[in-house]
CSV table of C-alpha atoms in Angstrom, one decimal:
chain,number,residue,atom,x,y,z
A,1,MET,CA,-93.8,-53.8,-108.2
A,2,ALA,CA,-97.1,-55.7,-108.1
A,3,THR,CA,-100.2,-54.5,-109.8
A,4,GLN,CA,-102.7,-53.1,-107.4
A,5,TYR,CA,-106.0,-55.0,-107.3
A,6,THR,CA,-108.8,-52.7,-108.4
A,7,ALA,CA,-111.5,-54.8,-110.0
A,8,GLY,CA,-114.9,-53.7,-108.7
A,9,LEU,CA,-113.4,-51.2,-106.3
A,10,THR,CA,-113.8,-47.4,-106.2
A,11,THR,CA,-111.5,-44.8,-104.7
A,12,GLY,CA,-111.7,-44.9,-100.9
A,13,GLN,CA,-113.7,-48.1,-100.7
A,14,VAL,CA,-112.8,-50.5,-97.9
A,15,LEU,CA,-111.4,-53.9,-99.0
A,16,THR,CA,-113.9,-56.4,-97.4
A,17,ALA,CA,-113.7,-60.0,-96.5
A,18,ALA,CA,-116.0,-60.8,-99.4
A,19,THR,CA,-113.7,-59.1,-101.9
A,20,MET,CA,-110.7,-60.9,-100.4
A,21,ASN,CA,-112.5,-64.2,-100.8
A,22,SER,CA,-113.2,-63.4,-104.4
A,23,ILE,CA,-109.5,-63.0,-105.2
A,24,GLY,CA,-108.5,-66.3,-103.7
A,25,ALA,CA,-107.6,-65.6,-100.1
A,26,THR,CA,-109.8,-68.3,-98.6
A,27,TRP,CA,-108.7,-71.7,-97.2
A,28,GLU,CA,-109.6,-74.8,-99.2
A,29,ASN,CA,-109.5,-78.4,-98.0
A,30,TRP,CA,-107.3,-80.9,-99.9
A,31,SER,CA,-106.8,-84.6,-99.6
A,32,PRO,CA,-103.1,-85.3,-100.0
A,33,THR,CA,-101.9,-88.8,-100.8
A,34,VAL,CA,-99.4,-89.8,-98.1
A,35,THR,CA,-96.8,-92.4,-98.8
A,36,SER,CA,-93.2,-93.3,-97.8
A,37,SER,CA,-90.1,-93.2,-100.0
A,38,GLY,CA,-89.5,-96.9,-99.3
A,39,GLY,CA,-91.9,-99.7,-98.6
A,40,ALA,CA,-95.6,-99.1,-98.0
A,41,LEU,CA,-97.5,-97.5,-95.1
A,42,VAL,CA,-100.4,-99.6,-93.9
A,43,SER,CA,-102.7,-96.9,-92.4
A,44,VAL,CA,-102.5,-93.1,-92.5
A,45,THR,CA,-105.1,-90.6,-91.3
A,46,THR,CA,-105.2,-87.0,-92.7
A,47,ASN,CA,-106.6,-85.2,-89.7
A,48,SER,CA,-106.7,-81.9,-91.6
A,49,ALA,CA,-105.1,-80.5,-94.8
A,50,ARG,CA,-105.9,-77.0,-96.1
A,51,TYR,CA,-104.3,-74.6,-98.5
A,52,SER,CA,-104.7,-71.1,-99.6
A,53,GLN,CA,-103.7,-69.6,-103.0
A,54,VAL,CA,-103.1,-65.9,-103.5
A,55,ASN,CA,-102.0,-65.3,-107.1
A,56,LYS,CA,-99.2,-67.9,-107.5
A,57,ILE,CA,-98.3,-68.3,-103.8
A,58,ILE,CA,-99.6,-71.5,-102.2
A,59,THR,CA,-99.6,-71.9,-98.4
A,60,CYS,CA,-100.5,-75.4,-97.0
A,61,VAL,CA,-101.1,-76.6,-93.5
A,62,PHE,CA,-101.4,-80.3,-92.6
A,63,ASP,CA,-101.9,-82.6,-89.7
A,64,ILE,CA,-101.3,-86.3,-90.5
A,65,THR,CA,-101.1,-89.4,-88.3
A,66,ILE,CA,-99.3,-92.7,-89.2
A,67,ASN,CA,-101.5,-95.3,-87.7
A,68,SER,CA,-99.4,-98.3,-88.9
A,69,VAL,CA,-96.1,-97.9,-90.7
A,70,GLY,CA,-96.0,-101.4,-92.2
A,71,SER,CA,-92.9,-101.7,-94.4
A,72,GLY,CA,-92.7,-97.9,-94.9
A,73,SER,CA,-89.3,-96.4,-94.5
A,74,GLY,CA,-87.3,-93.3,-95.5
A,75,SER,CA,-89.2,-90.0,-95.9
A,76,LEU,CA,-92.9,-89.2,-95.5
A,77,LEU,CA,-94.2,-88.0,-98.8
A,78,ILE,CA,-97.2,-85.7,-99.2
A,79,THR,CA,-98.7,-84.7,-102.5
A,80,MET,CA,-99.2,-81.0,-103.0
A,81,PRO,CA,-102.6,-79.5,-103.9
A,82,VAL,CA,-101.3,-77.5,-106.9
A,83,ALA,CA,-98.3,-78.3,-109.0
A,84,SER,CA,-95.2,-76.1,-108.3
A,85,VAL,CA,-92.8,-74.4,-110.6
A,86,ALA,CA,-89.8,-76.4,-111.6
A,87,THR,CA,-87.0,-75.5,-109.2
A,88,ALA,CA,-84.3,-77.5,-107.5
A,89,ASN,CA,-85.4,-80.6,-105.7
A,90,GLY,CA,-84.8,-80.5,-101.9
A,91,GLN,CA,-85.8,-76.9,-101.8
A,92,SER,CA,-87.0,-76.1,-98.3
A,93,MET,CA,-90.6,-74.9,-98.3
A,94,GLY,CA,-91.6,-75.0,-94.6
A,95,THR,CA,-91.4,-76.8,-91.3
A,96,TYR,CA,-93.2,-79.6,-89.4
A,97,ARG,CA,-93.3,-80.9,-85.8
A,98,GLU,CA,-93.9,-84.5,-84.7
A,99,ARG,CA,-96.6,-83.8,-82.1
A,100,SER,CA,-97.5,-87.1,-80.4
A,101,VAL,CA,-94.3,-89.1,-79.5
A,102,THR,CA,-90.9,-87.4,-80.0
A,103,GLY,CA,-91.6,-83.7,-80.6
A,104,ASP,CA,-88.9,-83.7,-83.3
A,105,GLN,CA,-88.9,-80.9,-85.8
A,106,GLY,CA,-87.8,-80.8,-89.4
A,107,PHE,CA,-88.3,-79.4,-92.8
A,108,CYS,CA,-90.8,-79.7,-95.6
A,109,ASN,CA,-88.8,-80.0,-98.8
A,110,ARG,CA,-89.9,-80.2,-102.4
A,111,SER,CA,-89.4,-83.3,-104.6
A,112,GLY,CA,-90.4,-82.7,-108.2
A,113,THR,CA,-93.4,-80.5,-108.9
A,114,THR,CA,-96.1,-82.4,-107.0
A,115,VAL,CA,-94.6,-83.9,-103.8
A,116,CYS,CA,-93.4,-82.5,-100.5
A,117,PHE,CA,-91.2,-84.7,-98.3
A,118,LEU,CA,-90.6,-84.4,-94.6
A,119,GLN,CA,-87.0,-84.5,-93.4
A,120,ARG,CA,-86.0,-84.4,-89.7
A,121,TYR,CA,-83.6,-81.6,-88.7
A,122,ASP,CA,-80.7,-84.1,-88.3
A,123,GLN,CA,-81.8,-86.3,-91.3
A,124,GLY,CA,-82.8,-89.1,-88.8
A,125,ALA,CA,-85.7,-91.5,-89.3
A,126,ILE,CA,-89.2,-90.1,-88.7
A,127,LEU,CA,-91.5,-93.0,-89.7
A,128,ASN,CA,-93.0,-95.1,-86.9
A,129,SER,CA,-96.5,-96.2,-86.0
A,130,GLY,CA,-98.5,-93.7,-83.8
A,131,ARG,CA,-96.6,-90.6,-84.9
A,132,SER,CA,-98.4,-87.4,-85.9
A,133,PHE,CA,-97.0,-84.6,-88.0
A,134,ALA,CA,-98.3,-81.1,-88.2
A,135,GLY,CA,-96.7,-78.5,-90.5
A,136,ILE,CA,-96.9,-75.6,-92.9
A,137,PHE,CA,-95.2,-75.0,-96.2
A,138,THR,CA,-95.3,-72.3,-99.0
A,139,TYR,CA,-94.3,-72.5,-102.6
A,140,GLU,CA,-94.9,-70.9,-106.0
A,141,ALA,CA,-97.5,-72.6,-108.3
A,142,ALA,CA,-96.6,-73.4,-111.9
């Protein structure tokens, strides 16, 4: 069972937003590096990328647009804001949706301790110019 948070609180006191913010429940911006597993992407825009950490649980939300795919191929790789524990690669951490062209959906999987890769539900190709990906994933910090 988890230890109850009691720092600075007295019996019967209401847990306020300010107290929640002090224990790490706020959203922070992060600037992921976005690459492909093969070749090189020419132009990528991170429309938004935020994460929240509560104890060792990291939750990330992202919205990324590939402006020009260049020679990029394979999976879309996104660096994570905080290193994860070492568990099996390919572990599913969340989901994404391509929101501008195909509407395809897929999984956010872990690769190593610092990278998340996007994989379409049927393992088909996802990289193409003009595609936007929005998703969420959760993992345990190291």
